[in-house]
Amino acid sequence: MISKAKVGSEELNSCFEKLLMVAAGNSGVRVRMEGAVITEWKDIPMELLLRIVSLVDDRTAIVASGVCCGWRDAICFGLTQLSLSWCKKNMNNLVLSLAPKFTRLQTLILRQENPQLEDNAVEAIANFCHDIQELDLSKSFKLSDHSLYALARGCPNITKLNISGCTSFSDGALEYLTNFCQKLKILNLCGCVKAATDRALQAIGRNCKMLQSLNLGWCDNVGDIGVMSLAYGCPDLKCLDLCGCVRITDDSVIALADKCLHLRSLDLYYCRNITDRAMYSLAHSRVNNKPSLWQSMKGRYDEEGLRSLNISQCTALTPSAVQTLCDTFPALHTCSGRHTLVMSGCLSLTSVHCACAVQAHRTLNTIPHTAH
């Protein structure tokens, strides 16, 4: 493994050559300091080293940290972002060896194609990397609640957490996490069917007041109680994915429309209990909520209002309600190439069109046809 094995001279030379290529090419830095040409890896000043390392791939940075004590200390102190998604084998052992060294990490990406991470690796991160703000543990099927307990105790400054596909986590552990990690702004729980329940969402609404984005895709234990708790507790919510949350009804959408005034993206794919009542509540929210704001923002819909809505397979909706919503939020498009209002599988909604699609149709009809 990289961190434990002694770095051979050939690998060092290859690493050195790669670093110099980056320094001379990508960064525009002349590989010359105070008249002395850099010809060996030991000649690189620490300031230049850190600048170069910020430009190379993470694997090269890890190799470079094994060159000597000086390089190790400089890189481990200066490196704040690291991705190990390239590691197809032994990621768990690699994390165990790197966590005690890279203690200044703020962003750590551990996304996996095949599950490798175990609880002891996450515990090592929590024990040594207290500055972590962004952590991606997606598809870590082997992790248990112990990992969430460890993160809660050791990484309270997390603002972005991706645990999508971690099917073993429980709602109790997620609730515990939110008691400590109250700075969360982006949370991905897609596929976390055991963790994402109304109990957990009540805890999120109670503790994570700064939450802006939440993915609850295919969490079929989520109901109105949970979503309404989110709406009342997380007023800054901008993006919410509820695709496949088959238990929610209009009550959830009405609460979101009433309380989440900054909502920009909403995914209701396959939420078949949603009716026209929900659509009208979203449309009316623009008028009812802070009317002075909407008036001042007239024509600047890129900044305010719904910009993305997925109502595919919501077969109870009628054209009149959806057209009203589309007319209310000009950023919702049905036209080709933009499609921010997605209605797949809703055959009754084929007559719904955004303003620019209608205008394009009218323009096409007014073009005179040449006689043959």
Short mmCIF file of C-alpha atoms in Angstrom, two decimals:
data_model
loop_
_atom_site.label_atom_id
_atom_site.label_comp_id
_atom_site.label_asym_id
_atom_site.label_seq_id
_atom_site.Cartn_x
_atom_site.Cartn_y
_atom_site.Cartn_z
CA MET A 1 0.00 0.00 0.00
CA ILE A 2 1.24 3.51 -0.78
CA SER A 3 1.53 4.82 2.75
CA LYS A 4 3.24 1.78 4.26
CA ALA A 5 5.50 0.62 1.52
CA LYS A 6 8.85 2.32 1.03
CA VAL A 7 8.70 4.53 -2.01
CA GLY A 8 11.16 3.22 -4.56
CA SER A 9 13.57 5.44 -6.46
CA GLU A 10 11.83 4.85 -9.79
CA GLU A 11 8.47 5.85 -8.36
CA LEU A 12 10.04 8.91 -6.71
CA ASN A 13 11.67 9.94 -9.98
CA SER A 14 8.39 9.48 -11.83
CA CYS A 15 6.58 11.51 -9.19
CA PHE A 16 9.24 14.22 -9.31
CA GLU A 17 9.07 14.45 -13.10
CA LYS A 18 5.29 14.75 -12.95
CA LEU A 19 5.53 17.50 -10.34
CA LEU A 20 8.04 19.45 -12.41
CA MET A 21 5.88 19.10 -15.54
CA VAL A 22 2.97 20.58 -13.63
CA ALA A 23 5.10 23.37 -12.20
CA ALA A 24 6.55 24.33 -15.56
CA GLY A 25 3.37 23.84 -17.61
CA ASN A 26 0.09 24.16 -15.77
CA SER A 27 0.98 26.74 -13.13
CA GLY A 28 3.22 28.95 -15.22
CA VAL A 29 5.87 28.80 -12.47
CA ARG A 30 9.48 28.79 -13.66
CA VAL A 31 11.26 25.82 -12.12
CA ARG A 32 14.06 28.05 -10.86
CA MET A 33 14.44 29.64 -7.47
CA GLU A 34 16.92 32.45 -6.78
CA GLY A 35 19.09 31.49 -9.70
CA ALA A 36 19.30 27.81 -8.76
CA VAL A 37 17.72 25.33 -11.13
CA ILE A 38 15.65 22.60 -9.48
CA THR A 39 16.96 19.25 -10.64
CA GLU A 40 16.09 16.97 -7.72
CA TRP A 41 12.95 16.50 -5.69
CA LYS A 42 14.67 17.57 -2.47
CA ASP A 43 15.39 21.01 -3.99
CA ILE A 44 11.72 22.03 -4.27
CA PRO A 45 10.83 24.71 -1.69
CA MET A 46 7.82 23.95 0.48
CA GLU A 47 5.78 26.88 -0.80
CA LEU A 48 6.25 25.75 -4.39
CA LEU A 49 5.62 22.14 -3.39
CA LEU A 50 2.21 22.97 -1.94
CA ARG A 51 1.30 24.96 -5.02
CA ILE A 52 2.25 22.06 -7.27
CA VAL A 53 0.47 19.48 -5.13
CA SER A 54 -2.73 21.50 -5.40
CA LEU A 55 -2.61 20.94 -9.18
CA VAL A 56 -1.77 17.24 -9.42
CA ASP A 57 -4.09 14.28 -8.87
CA ASP A 58 -4.67 12.99 -5.35
CA ARG A 59 -2.76 9.76 -5.92
CA THR A 60 0.38 11.71 -6.81
CA ALA A 61 -0.07 13.93 -3.74
CA ILE A 62 -0.21 10.86 -1.50
CA VAL A 63 2.94 9.42 -3.10
CA ALA A 64 4.68 12.77 -2.68
CA SER A 65 3.83 12.82 1.01
CA GLY A 66 5.95 9.68 1.43
CA VAL A 67 9.14 11.16 -0.01
CA CYS A 68 10.57 12.54 3.24
CA CYS A 69 9.51 13.94 6.60
CA GLY A 70 9.60 17.51 5.31
CA TRP A 71 7.35 16.77 2.39
CA ARG A 72 5.04 14.67 4.55
CA ASP A 73 4.61 17.45 7.11
CA ALA A 74 4.13 20.14 4.46
CA ILE A 75 1.61 18.19 2.38
CA CYS A 76 -0.33 16.80 5.32
CA PHE A 77 -0.58 20.28 6.79
CA GLY A 78 -1.45 22.04 3.54
CA LEU A 79 -3.80 19.55 1.87
CA THR A 80 -7.45 20.31 2.62
CA GLN A 81 -9.23 18.33 -0.13
CA LEU A 82 -8.79 14.67 -0.96
CA SER A 83 -10.60 12.10 -3.07
CA LEU A 84 -9.91 8.38 -2.84
CA SER A 85 -12.60 7.33 -5.30
CA TRP A 86 -9.85 6.11 -7.63
CA CYS A 87 -8.92 3.43 -5.09
CA LYS A 88 -10.62 0.22 -6.25
CA LYS A 89 -9.09 -2.03 -3.59
CA ASN A 90 -8.03 -1.61 0.03
CA MET A 91 -9.65 1.81 0.45
CA ASN A 92 -10.40 0.97 4.06
CA ASN A 93 -6.73 0.36 4.91
CA LEU A 94 -5.69 3.45 2.98
CA VAL A 95 -8.07 5.61 5.01
CA LEU A 96 -6.79 4.06 8.24
CA SER A 97 -3.22 4.98 7.31
CA LEU A 98 -3.95 8.48 5.97
CA ALA A 99 -6.44 9.82 8.53
CA PRO A 100 -3.83 10.32 11.32
CA LYS A 101 -1.62 12.28 8.89
CA PHE A 102 -4.07 14.40 6.88
CA THR A 103 -5.65 16.05 9.89
CA ARG A 104 -6.40 19.35 8.13
CA LEU A 105 -8.78 17.85 5.58
CA GLN A 106 -11.99 19.77 4.98
CA THR A 107 -13.30 17.79 2.00
CA LEU A 108 -13.02 14.00 1.73
CA ILE A 109 -14.59 12.00 -1.11
CA LEU A 110 -14.82 8.24 -0.49
CA ARG A 111 -17.37 7.30 -3.15
CA GLN A 112 -17.10 3.60 -4.09
CA GLU A 113 -18.24 1.36 -6.90
CA ASN A 114 -17.79 -1.71 -4.72
CA PRO A 115 -18.29 -1.43 -0.94
CA GLN A 116 -14.94 -1.27 0.85
CA LEU A 117 -15.27 1.10 3.79
CA GLU A 118 -15.90 -0.27 7.26
CA ASP A 119 -16.76 1.44 10.53
CA ASN A 120 -13.15 1.57 11.75
CA ALA A 121 -12.17 3.79 8.80
CA VAL A 122 -14.95 6.29 9.52
CA GLU A 123 -14.03 6.20 13.20
CA ALA A 124 -10.43 7.08 12.24
CA ILE A 125 -11.72 10.05 10.24
CA ALA A 126 -13.80 11.20 13.20
CA ASN A 127 -10.86 10.78 15.59
CA PHE A 128 -8.30 12.74 13.56
CA CYS A 129 -10.03 14.91 10.93
CA HIS A 130 -12.07 17.30 13.04
CA ASP A 131 -12.12 20.02 10.36
CA ILE A 132 -14.12 17.93 7.88
CA GLN A 133 -16.89 19.97 6.26
CA GLU A 134 -17.73 17.87 3.20
CA LEU A 135 -17.83 14.06 3.37
CA ASP A 136 -18.98 11.59 0.73
CA LEU A 137 -19.59 8.02 1.95
CA SER A 138 -22.05 7.05 -0.77
CA LYS A 139 -22.54 3.35 -1.50
CA SER A 140 -20.81 2.33 1.73
CA PHE A 141 -23.02 -0.68 2.27
CA LYS A 142 -20.79 -2.13 5.02
CA LEU A 143 -21.15 0.83 7.38
CA SER A 144 -23.34 0.58 10.46
CA ASP A 145 -24.74 3.06 12.97
CA HIS A 146 -21.33 3.17 14.69
CA SER A 147 -20.08 5.35 11.82
CA LEU A 148 -22.78 7.97 12.33
CA TYR A 149 -22.20 7.98 16.08
CA ALA A 150 -18.48 8.54 15.49
CA LEU A 151 -19.07 11.38 13.00
CA ALA A 152 -21.46 13.05 15.43
CA ARG A 153 -18.82 13.10 18.14
CA GLY A 154 -15.78 13.93 16.02
CA CYS A 155 -16.94 16.03 13.05
CA PRO A 156 -19.49 18.59 14.24
CA ASN A 157 -18.58 21.06 11.48
CA ILE A 158 -19.90 18.97 8.59
CA THR A 159 -21.95 21.07 6.18
CA LYS A 160 -22.27 18.58 3.30
CA LEU A 161 -22.84 14.85 3.86
CA ASN A 162 -23.58 12.19 1.26
CA ILE A 163 -24.59 8.82 2.68
CA SER A 164 -26.80 7.79 -0.24
CA GLY A 165 -27.12 4.04 -0.58
CA CYS A 166 -26.01 3.37 2.99
CA THR A 167 -28.91 1.07 3.70
CA SER A 168 -27.84 -0.11 7.17
CA PHE A 169 -28.13 3.23 8.95
CA SER A 170 -31.10 3.58 11.29
CA ASP A 171 -33.27 6.62 11.95
CA GLY A 172 -32.07 6.63 15.56
CA ALA A 173 -28.45 7.03 14.47
CA LEU A 174 -29.39 9.77 12.00
CA GLU A 175 -31.31 11.58 14.72
CA TYR A 176 -28.24 11.34 16.97
CA LEU A 177 -26.06 12.79 14.20
CA THR A 178 -28.30 15.83 13.76
CA ASN A 179 -28.05 16.61 17.47
CA PHE A 180 -24.35 17.37 16.97
CA CYS A 181 -23.95 18.25 13.27
CA GLN A 182 -26.28 21.23 13.22
CA LYS A 183 -24.38 23.09 10.48
CA LEU A 184 -25.57 20.71 7.78
CA LYS A 185 -26.60 22.49 4.57
CA ILE A 186 -26.57 19.65 2.04
CA LEU A 187 -27.66 16.12 2.96
CA ASN A 188 -28.09 13.18 0.58
CA LEU A 189 -30.13 10.30 2.00
CA CYS A 190 -31.19 8.75 -1.31
CA GLY A 191 -31.96 5.09 -0.77
CA CYS A 192 -31.47 5.23 3.00
CA VAL A 193 -34.81 3.53 3.59
CA LYS A 194 -34.17 2.69 7.26
CA ALA A 195 -32.63 6.02 8.22
CA ALA A 196 -34.99 8.39 6.41
CA THR A 197 -38.22 8.16 8.39
CA ASP A 198 -40.58 10.72 9.84
CA ARG A 199 -38.72 10.43 13.14
CA ALA A 200 -35.42 11.34 11.48
CA LEU A 201 -36.96 14.18 9.48
CA GLN A 202 -38.48 15.62 12.64
CA ALA A 203 -34.98 15.65 14.14
CA ILE A 204 -33.56 17.32 11.02
CA GLY A 205 -36.27 19.98 11.15
CA ARG A 206 -35.56 20.51 14.83
CA ASN A 207 -31.75 20.65 14.65
CA CYS A 208 -30.60 21.57 11.12
CA LYS A 209 -31.99 25.06 10.64
CA MET A 210 -29.44 25.91 7.91
CA LEU A 211 -30.36 22.98 5.64
CA GLN A 212 -30.64 24.01 1.99
CA SER A 213 -30.65 20.75 0.03
CA LEU A 214 -32.05 17.33 0.93
CA ASN A 215 -32.31 14.20 -1.20
CA LEU A 216 -34.89 11.68 0.06
CA GLY A 217 -35.18 9.76 -3.20
CA TRP A 218 -36.82 6.35 -2.85
CA CYS A 219 -37.15 6.63 0.91
CA ASP A 220 -40.60 5.12 1.05
CA ASN A 221 -40.93 5.44 4.83
CA VAL A 222 -41.16 9.22 4.53
CA GLY A 223 -44.63 10.64 5.12
CA ASP A 224 -46.38 13.96 5.58
CA ILE A 225 -45.35 14.31 9.22
CA GLY A 226 -41.68 14.21 8.29
CA VAL A 227 -41.90 16.55 5.30
CA MET A 228 -44.05 19.04 7.19
CA SER A 229 -41.49 19.04 10.01
CA LEU A 230 -38.82 19.87 7.43
CA ALA A 231 -40.89 22.70 6.01
CA TYR A 232 -41.49 24.27 9.39
CA GLY A 233 -37.94 23.75 10.66
CA CYS A 234 -35.80 24.43 7.57
CA PRO A 235 -36.98 27.73 6.04
CA ASP A 236 -33.85 28.05 3.86
CA LEU A 237 -34.57 24.82 1.99
CA LYS A 238 -33.90 25.30 -1.73
CA CYS A 239 -33.73 21.79 -3.21
CA LEU A 240 -35.83 18.81 -2.13
CA ASP A 241 -35.95 15.43 -3.85
CA LEU A 242 -38.99 13.37 -2.85
CA CYS A 243 -39.01 11.00 -5.83
CA GLY A 244 -40.53 7.67 -4.92
CA CYS A 245 -41.79 8.92 -1.54
CA VAL A 246 -45.14 7.31 -2.24
CA ARG A 247 -46.72 8.07 1.13
CA ILE A 248 -46.69 11.87 0.91
CA THR A 249 -49.82 13.82 -0.01
CA ASP A 250 -50.79 17.39 -0.86
CA ASP A 251 -50.26 18.34 2.79
CA SER A 252 -46.49 18.02 2.36
CA VAL A 253 -46.39 20.26 -0.71
CA ILE A 254 -48.71 22.82 0.86
CA ALA A 255 -46.41 23.10 3.88
CA LEU A 256 -43.38 23.51 1.61
CA ALA A 257 -45.14 26.19 -0.44
CA ASP A 258 -46.15 28.05 2.69
CA LYS A 259 -42.91 27.89 4.69
CA CYS A 260 -40.00 27.33 2.28
CA LEU A 261 -40.01 30.63 0.41
CA HIS A 262 -36.62 29.95 -1.21
CA LEU A 263 -37.57 26.60 -2.74
CA ARG A 264 -36.06 26.35 -6.22
CA SER A 265 -36.14 22.63 -7.08
CA LEU A 266 -38.74 20.03 -6.16
CA ASP A 267 -38.86 16.42 -7.34
CA LEU A 268 -42.19 14.64 -6.88
CA TYR A 269 -41.60 11.78 -9.31
CA TYR A 270 -44.01 8.89 -8.70
CA CYS A 271 -45.75 10.69 -5.81
CA ARG A 272 -49.16 9.60 -7.03
CA ASN A 273 -51.10 11.03 -4.10
CA ILE A 274 -50.29 14.56 -5.29
CA THR A 275 -53.29 16.38 -6.76
CA ASP A 276 -54.18 19.79 -8.20
CA ARG A 277 -54.44 21.16 -4.67
CA ALA A 278 -50.67 20.90 -4.33
CA MET A 279 -50.05 22.64 -7.66
CA TYR A 280 -52.32 25.54 -6.83
CA SER A 281 -50.66 25.94 -3.43
CA LEU A 282 -47.25 26.29 -5.11
CA ALA A 283 -48.66 28.81 -7.58
CA HIS A 284 -50.39 30.83 -4.89
CA SER A 285 -47.25 30.89 -2.75
CA ARG A 286 -45.68 33.36 -5.14
CA VAL A 287 -48.50 35.78 -4.57
CA ASN A 288 -49.23 35.11 -0.92
CA ASN A 289 -45.70 34.91 0.44
CA LYS A 290 -43.88 38.24 0.61
CA PRO A 291 -45.71 39.98 -2.26
CA SER A 292 -43.39 42.98 -2.07
CA LEU A 293 -40.44 40.68 -2.75
CA TRP A 294 -42.08 39.18 -5.83
CA GLN A 295 -42.93 42.62 -7.15
CA SER A 296 -39.34 43.80 -6.75
CA MET A 297 -38.08 40.64 -8.42
CA LYS A 298 -40.40 40.89 -11.42
CA GLY A 299 -38.53 39.73 -14.50
CA ARG A 300 -35.70 38.23 -12.42
CA TYR A 301 -37.11 34.74 -12.04
CA ASP A 302 -33.63 33.21 -12.28
CA GLU A 303 -33.11 34.32 -8.70
CA GLU A 304 -36.49 33.69 -7.12
CA GLY A 305 -39.19 31.06 -7.49
CA LEU A 306 -39.33 27.47 -8.69
CA ARG A 307 -36.81 26.71 -11.40
CA SER A 308 -37.15 22.92 -11.55
CA LEU A 309 -40.14 20.65 -10.94
CA ASN A 310 -40.54 16.95 -11.66
CA ILE A 311 -44.13 15.68 -11.54
CA SER A 312 -43.58 12.60 -13.70
CA GLN A 313 -46.04 9.77 -12.99
CA CYS A 314 -48.20 12.09 -10.87
CA THR A 315 -51.22 10.91 -12.80
CA ALA A 316 -53.89 12.65 -10.70
CA LEU A 317 -52.89 16.12 -11.94
CA THR A 318 -54.96 18.02 -14.51
CA PRO A 319 -53.77 20.40 -17.25
CA SER A 320 -55.42 23.50 -15.78
CA ALA A 321 -53.60 23.25 -12.45
CA VAL A 322 -50.20 22.51 -13.98
CA GLN A 323 -50.62 25.25 -16.60
CA THR A 324 -51.40 27.73 -13.84
CA LEU A 325 -48.20 26.72 -12.07
CA CYS A 326 -46.19 26.96 -15.28
CA ASP A 327 -47.56 30.43 -15.99
CA THR A 328 -46.76 31.56 -12.45
CA PHE A 329 -43.10 30.52 -12.55
CA PRO A 330 -41.56 31.54 -15.91
CA ALA A 331 -38.39 29.58 -15.16
CA LEU A 332 -40.36 26.33 -15.57
CA HIS A 333 -39.89 25.25 -19.18
CA THR A 334 -41.46 22.51 -21.25
CA CYS A 335 -39.66 23.49 -24.45
CA SER A 336 -37.01 21.31 -26.04
CA GLY A 337 -33.53 21.72 -24.65
CA ARG A 338 -34.59 23.28 -21.36
CA HIS A 339 -37.22 21.02 -19.81
CA THR A 340 -37.23 22.21 -16.21
CA LEU A 341 -40.86 21.09 -15.86
CA VAL A 342 -40.76 17.31 -16.29
CA MET A 343 -44.08 15.53 -16.82
CA SER A 344 -43.12 12.08 -18.18
CA GLY A 345 -45.87 9.51 -17.94
CA CYS A 346 -48.61 12.12 -17.50
CA LEU A 347 -50.50 11.68 -20.76
CA SER A 348 -53.23 14.06 -19.67
CA LEU A 349 -50.73 16.94 -19.43
CA THR A 350 -49.59 17.03 -23.05
CA SER A 351 -51.39 20.33 -23.56
CA VAL A 352 -49.31 22.11 -20.90
CA HIS A 353 -46.68 24.43 -22.40
CA CYS A 354 -44.42 27.17 -21.12
CA ALA A 355 -44.64 30.71 -22.48
CA CYS A 356 -41.62 30.44 -24.76
CA ALA A 357 -42.89 27.18 -26.28
CA VAL A 358 -46.19 28.85 -27.08
CA GLN A 359 -44.39 31.86 -28.55
CA ALA A 360 -42.18 29.63 -30.69
CA HIS A 361 -45.28 27.84 -31.99
CA ARG A 362 -46.93 31.15 -32.88
CA THR A 363 -43.80 32.40 -34.61
CA LEU A 364 -43.59 29.22 -36.66
CA ASN A 365 -47.20 29.62 -37.77
CA THR A 366 -46.66 33.21 -38.86
CA ILE A 367 -43.75 32.39 -41.17
CA PRO A 368 -45.08 32.64 -44.75
CA HIS A 369 -44.81 29.43 -46.72
CA THR A 370 -43.20 29.71 -50.17
CA ALA A 371 -45.18 28.42 -53.08
CA HIS A 372 -43.86 25.37 -54.87
#
